[in-house]
CSV table of C-alpha atoms in Angstrom, one decimal:
chain,number,residue,atom,x,y,z
A,221,MET,CA,59.5,97.5,134.9
A,222,ASN,CA,60.5,95.9,138.2
A,223,ASN,CA,61.1,92.2,137.5
A,224,LYS,CA,59.8,91.1,140.8
A,225,ILE,CA,56.3,89.7,140.7
A,226,ARG,CA,53.9,92.0,142.6
A,227,GLY,CA,50.4,91.3,143.8
A,228,ARG,CA,49.2,88.4,145.9
A,229,GLN,CA,47.8,84.9,145.7
A,230,THR,CA,44.3,83.7,146.3
A,231,LYS,CA,43.5,80.9,148.7
A,232,ASP,CA,43.5,78.6,145.6
A,233,GLY,CA,47.1,79.6,144.9
A,234,ILE,CA,46.3,81.8,141.9
A,235,ARG,CA,48.6,84.7,141.3
A,236,ILE,CA,47.0,88.2,141.1
A,237,PHE,CA,49.1,90.5,138.9
A,238,ASP,CA,49.4,94.2,139.1
A,239,THR,CA,47.8,96.2,136.2
A,240,THR,CA,51.3,97.4,135.2
A,241,GLU,CA,52.3,93.8,134.5
A,242,PHE,CA,49.8,93.3,131.7
A,243,ASP,CA,52.3,95.1,129.4
A,244,GLY,CA,54.9,92.3,129.6
A,245,MET,CA,52.3,89.7,128.8
A,246,HIS,CA,51.1,91.7,125.8
A,247,VAL,CA,54.6,91.8,124.4
A,248,ALA,CA,55.3,88.1,124.9
A,249,GLY,CA,51.9,87.2,123.5
A,250,ALA,CA,52.3,89.3,120.5
A,251,LEU,CA,55.5,87.7,119.6
A,252,ALA,CA,54.1,84.2,119.9
A,253,ALA,CA,51.1,85.2,117.7
A,254,GLN,CA,53.4,86.9,115.1
A,255,ILE,CA,55.4,83.7,114.8
A,256,LEU,CA,52.2,81.7,114.2
A,257,ASP,CA,51.2,84.3,111.6
A,258,ASP,CA,54.6,83.9,109.9
A,259,ILE,CA,54.6,80.1,109.8
A,260,ALA,CA,51.3,80.0,107.9
A,261,PRO,CA,52.7,80.2,104.4
A,262,HIS,CA,55.0,77.2,105.1
A,263,VAL,CA,52.1,74.9,106.0
A,264,VAL,CA,51.7,73.1,102.7
A,265,PRO,CA,51.4,69.5,101.4
A,266,GLY,CA,54.9,67.8,101.3
A,267,GLN,CA,56.3,69.9,104.2
A,268,ALA,CA,57.9,68.1,107.1
A,269,THR,CA,56.8,69.2,110.5
A,270,GLU,CA,60.4,69.2,111.6
A,271,VAL,CA,61.1,71.9,109.0
A,272,LEU,CA,58.2,74.0,110.4
A,273,ASP,CA,59.7,73.6,113.9
A,274,LYS,CA,63.2,74.7,112.6
A,275,LEU,CA,61.6,77.8,111.1
A,276,ILE,CA,59.8,78.6,114.3
A,277,ASN,CA,63.0,78.1,116.3
A,278,ASP,CA,64.8,80.5,114.0
A,279,MET,CA,62.0,83.1,114.4
A,280,VAL,CA,62.3,82.9,118.2
A,281,ASP,CA,66.1,83.3,118.0
A,282,GLY,CA,65.7,86.2,115.5
A,283,ALA,CA,63.5,88.0,118.0
A,284,ASP,CA,66.1,87.7,120.8
A,285,ALA,CA,63.5,85.6,122.7
A,286,LYS,CA,63.6,82.1,124.2
A,287,SER,CA,61.6,79.1,123.6
A,288,ALA,CA,59.8,77.9,126.7
A,289,THR,CA,59.5,74.3,125.4
A,290,ILE,CA,63.1,73.5,124.5
A,291,GLY,CA,64.5,71.7,127.6
A,292,TYR,CA,61.1,71.6,129.3
A,293,LYS,CA,60.9,68.2,131.0
A,294,GLY,CA,63.3,67.0,128.3
A,295,TYR,CA,61.4,68.3,125.3
A,296,GLN,CA,63.7,69.4,122.5
A,297,HIS,CA,61.6,71.4,120.1
A,298,ALA,CA,60.4,75.0,119.8
A,299,SER,CA,56.8,73.9,119.0
A,300,CYS,CA,54.3,71.1,119.4
A,301,ILE,CA,52.7,70.1,116.0
A,302,SER,CA,49.7,67.9,116.3
A,303,VAL,CA,48.3,66.5,113.0
A,304,ASN,CA,44.8,65.1,112.4
A,305,HIS,CA,43.9,62.7,115.3
A,306,VAL,CA,46.8,64.0,117.5
A,307,VAL,CA,45.1,65.9,120.3
A,308,CYS,CA,48.2,67.8,121.6
A,309,HIS,CA,51.9,67.6,122.3
A,310,GLY,CA,52.7,66.2,118.8
A,311,ILE,CA,56.5,66.0,118.3
A,312,PRO,CA,57.8,67.5,115.0
A,313,GLY,CA,59.5,65.0,112.8
A,314,SER,CA,60.4,63.9,109.3
A,315,LYS,CA,56.8,62.9,108.3
A,316,THR,CA,55.4,65.2,105.6
A,317,LEU,CA,52.0,66.8,105.5
A,318,LYS,CA,49.4,65.4,103.0
A,319,ASP,CA,46.7,67.4,101.2
A,320,GLY,CA,43.8,67.9,103.6
A,321,ASP,CA,45.8,67.3,106.8
A,322,ILE,CA,44.8,69.6,109.7
A,323,LEU,CA,47.3,70.5,112.4
A,324,ASN,CA,47.6,72.5,115.5
A,325,ILE,CA,50.9,74.4,116.1
A,326,ASP,CA,51.5,75.4,119.7
A,327,VAL,CA,54.3,77.9,120.5
A,328,THR,CA,55.4,79.4,123.8
A,329,VAL,CA,58.1,82.1,124.0
A,330,ILE,CA,59.7,83.9,126.9
A,331,VAL,CA,60.3,87.7,126.5
A,332,ASP,CA,61.9,89.6,129.4
A,333,GLY,CA,60.8,86.8,131.7
A,334,TRP,CA,57.1,86.8,130.5
A,335,TYR,CA,55.5,83.8,128.8
A,336,GLY,CA,53.5,84.1,125.7
A,337,ASP,CA,51.6,80.9,124.9
A,338,THR,CA,49.2,80.3,122.0
A,339,SER,CA,48.2,77.7,119.5
A,340,ARG,CA,45.9,77.6,116.4
A,341,MET,CA,44.8,75.3,113.6
A,342,TYR,CA,46.2,75.1,110.1
A,343,VAL,CA,45.3,73.1,107.0
A,344,ALA,CA,47.7,71.7,104.4
A,345,GLY,CA,46.0,72.1,101.0
A,346,GLN,CA,42.3,71.6,100.6
A,347,LEU,CA,40.2,71.7,103.8
A,348,GLY,CA,37.6,68.9,104.0
A,349,ARG,CA,34.1,69.6,105.1
A,350,LYS,CA,34.2,67.6,108.4
A,351,ALA,CA,37.5,69.1,109.4
A,352,GLU,CA,36.3,72.6,108.5
A,353,ARG,CA,33.2,72.1,110.8
A,354,LEU,CA,35.4,70.8,113.6
A,355,ILE,CA,37.8,73.7,113.3
A,356,GLN,CA,35.0,76.2,113.3
A,357,VAL,CA,33.3,74.7,116.4
A,358,THR,CA,36.6,74.6,118.3
A,359,HIS,CA,37.4,78.2,117.4
A,360,ASP,CA,34.0,79.4,118.4
A,361,ALA,CA,34.0,77.4,121.6
A,362,LEU,CA,37.2,79.1,122.7
A,363,MET,CA,35.6,82.5,122.0
A,364,LYS,CA,32.5,81.4,123.9
A,365,GLY,CA,34.7,80.7,126.9
A,366,ILE,CA,36.5,84.0,126.6
A,367,GLU,CA,33.2,85.9,126.5
A,368,VAL,CA,32.4,84.9,130.1
A,369,VAL,CA,35.7,86.0,131.5
A,370,ARG,CA,35.1,88.9,133.8
A,371,PRO,CA,35.5,89.5,137.6
A,372,GLY,CA,32.9,87.7,139.6
A,373,ASN,CA,32.3,84.8,137.2
A,374,THR,CA,33.9,81.5,137.9
A,375,PHE,CA,36.1,79.0,136.1
A,376,GLY,CA,33.2,76.7,136.0
A,377,ASP,CA,31.3,79.3,133.9
A,378,ILE,CA,34.2,79.2,131.4
A,379,GLY,CA,34.1,75.4,131.2
A,380,HIS,CA,30.3,75.3,130.9
A,381,ALA,CA,30.3,77.8,128.1
A,382,ILE,CA,32.7,75.7,126.1
A,383,GLN,CA,31.3,72.3,126.9
A,384,SER,CA,27.7,73.3,126.2
A,385,TYR,CA,28.6,74.8,122.8
A,386,VAL,CA,30.7,71.9,121.7
A,387,GLU,CA,28.2,69.2,122.7
A,388,ALA,CA,25.3,71.1,121.1
A,389,HIS,CA,27.3,70.5,117.8
A,390,ARG,CA,27.5,66.8,118.6
A,391,MET,CA,31.3,66.9,119.3
A,392,SER,CA,33.2,66.2,122.5
A,393,VAL,CA,35.5,68.1,124.8
A,394,VAL,CA,38.8,66.5,125.8
A,395,ARG,CA,39.0,66.2,129.6
A,396,ASP,CA,42.5,64.8,130.0
A,397,PHE,CA,44.2,68.2,129.3
A,398,CYS,CA,43.4,71.8,130.4
A,399,GLY,CA,44.4,75.4,130.3
A,400,HIS,CA,46.7,76.8,133.0
A,401,GLY,CA,47.9,79.9,134.8
A,402,LEU,CA,51.0,81.6,133.5
A,403,GLY,CA,53.0,84.8,133.8
A,404,ARG,CA,56.6,84.5,134.7
A,405,VAL,CA,56.3,80.8,134.9
A,406,PHE,CA,55.1,78.3,132.2
A,407,HIS,CA,52.4,76.5,134.2
A,408,ALA,CA,50.8,77.7,137.5
A,409,PRO,CA,47.4,77.4,139.2
A,410,PRO,CA,44.7,77.3,138.2
A,411,ASN,CA,43.8,74.4,136.0
A,412,VAL,CA,41.4,75.8,133.5
A,413,LEU,CA,38.9,73.0,132.6
A,414,HIS,CA,37.0,73.2,129.4
A,415,TYR,CA,33.9,71.6,130.8
A,416,GLY,CA,32.1,72.2,134.1
A,417,ARG,CA,29.0,73.5,135.9
A,418,PRO,CA,28.1,77.2,136.1
A,419,GLY,CA,29.1,78.9,139.4
A,420,THR,CA,31.7,76.3,140.4
A,421,GLY,CA,35.4,76.6,140.9
A,422,PRO,CA,37.5,79.6,141.9
A,423,ARG,CA,36.0,83.1,141.3
A,424,LEU,CA,37.7,85.2,138.6
A,425,GLU,CA,39.5,88.3,139.8
A,426,GLU,CA,41.1,91.2,138.0
A,427,GLY,CA,44.8,90.5,137.5
A,428,MET,CA,44.6,86.7,136.9
A,429,PHE,CA,46.6,85.4,133.9
A,430,PHE,CA,45.8,82.1,132.3
A,431,THR,CA,45.3,80.2,129.0
A,432,ILE,CA,42.0,78.8,127.6
A,433,GLU,CA,42.8,76.1,125.1
A,434,PRO,CA,39.9,73.7,124.4
A,435,MET,CA,40.6,70.5,122.5
A,436,VAL,CA,37.6,69.2,120.6
A,437,ASN,CA,37.1,65.7,119.0
A,438,LEU,CA,34.8,64.8,116.2
A,439,GLY,CA,34.3,61.5,118.0
A,440,ARG,CA,34.6,60.5,121.7
A,441,PRO,CA,36.6,62.5,124.2
A,442,GLU,CA,39.0,59.8,125.4
A,443,THR,CA,42.7,60.1,124.6
A,444,LYS,CA,45.8,58.0,125.1
A,445,THR,CA,49.5,59.0,125.2
A,446,LEU,CA,51.9,57.2,122.9
A,447,ALA,CA,55.1,55.5,124.0
A,448,ASP,CA,57.1,58.7,123.5
A,449,ASP,CA,55.4,60.0,126.7
A,450,TRP,CA,54.3,63.2,124.9
A,451,THR,CA,52.0,62.6,121.9
A,452,ALA,CA,48.4,62.4,122.9
A,453,VAL,CA,45.9,61.0,120.4
A,454,THR,CA,42.2,60.3,120.2
A,455,ARG,CA,41.4,56.7,121.3
A,456,ASP,CA,38.9,56.3,118.4
A,457,LYS,CA,41.3,57.9,115.9
A,458,SER,CA,38.7,60.7,115.2
A,459,LEU,CA,40.0,64.1,114.2
A,460,SER,CA,40.9,66.6,116.9
A,461,ALA,CA,41.3,70.4,116.9
A,462,GLN,CA,42.5,73.0,119.4
A,463,PHE,CA,42.8,76.8,119.7
A,464,GLU,CA,44.6,78.6,122.5
A,465,HIS,CA,44.8,82.2,123.8
A,466,SER,CA,46.5,83.6,126.8
A,467,ILE,CA,44.4,86.2,128.6
A,468,GLY,CA,44.3,88.5,131.6
A,469,VAL,CA,41.2,89.3,133.6
A,470,ALA,CA,40.6,93.0,133.4
A,471,ALA,CA,38.3,95.3,135.5
A,472,ASP,CA,35.4,95.0,133.0
A,473,GLY,CA,36.2,91.8,131.1
A,474,CYS,CA,39.4,90.4,129.8
A,475,GLU,CA,42.4,91.2,127.6
A,476,ILE,CA,43.7,88.7,125.0
A,477,PHE,CA,47.4,88.8,125.0
A,478,THR,CA,47.9,86.5,121.9
A,479,LEU,CA,45.7,88.2,119.2
A,480,SER,CA,47.0,87.5,115.7
A,481,PRO,CA,48.6,90.7,114.4
A,482,GLY,CA,47.6,89.8,110.9
A,483,GLY,CA,44.1,88.5,111.7
A,484,LYS,CA,45.1,85.0,110.9
A,485,PHE,CA,44.1,83.2,114.1
A,486,HIS,CA,41.5,81.1,112.2
A,487,PRO,CA,42.9,79.2,109.2
A,488,THR,CA,40.5,80.9,106.8
A,489,TYR,CA,42.0,84.2,108.1
A,490,GLY,CA,39.2,85.5,110.3
A,491,GLU,CA,39.5,86.2,114.0
């Protein structure tokens, strides 16, 4: 495959990729998803998140791939691990997981220049009822957003599908962070908001690549970033969950690049 990016950009600066370039994204996405499958047995009470990150780094190296996050704006880890009320960008460390902790693990790899970006939820030990409901709603909200991805719809349609589903379950969508375009770069236009009004925003076209990654809180949507300039937490300390897929807009819908090879995208092992 020619490494030069083909296609064009929309007036909103969104790259349109050639149909042949879907293959590279599938390979990168599959590796990221496989790593998240393989880390699952290690998510147990008493495990330190820095150990999980080391295992992930070893998996990336073992696949002859590169971590997109190591060195990104000074970040020095192969994953973000966000526990309980941490919304996103949690930094792996020495603190160990407790029984009932929920956590999001976010991994981005680079394979032959293509970026595979995905995250999913895990539980250490026994899953509590409130956390279980939050995880289920967040997972289903992501899939509701993906369902409306097809040429002719808009990014506002995606956000509305997610927001309306979440709020119907009396939870809130985080507004401070969003999905993003990707391909041969980590972050590119568009910003993919997880809330919005139908029919608004740029129109979806075949060949667009981007992530959808809703963050959902049991409480209010507001977040704050800690002194490390990375870790984002809920202001009211309520539990937060997130799921993320990388997708490409196809002629008749979309292709998900980051499907779990083992069907483990949901922590109860159901896609």
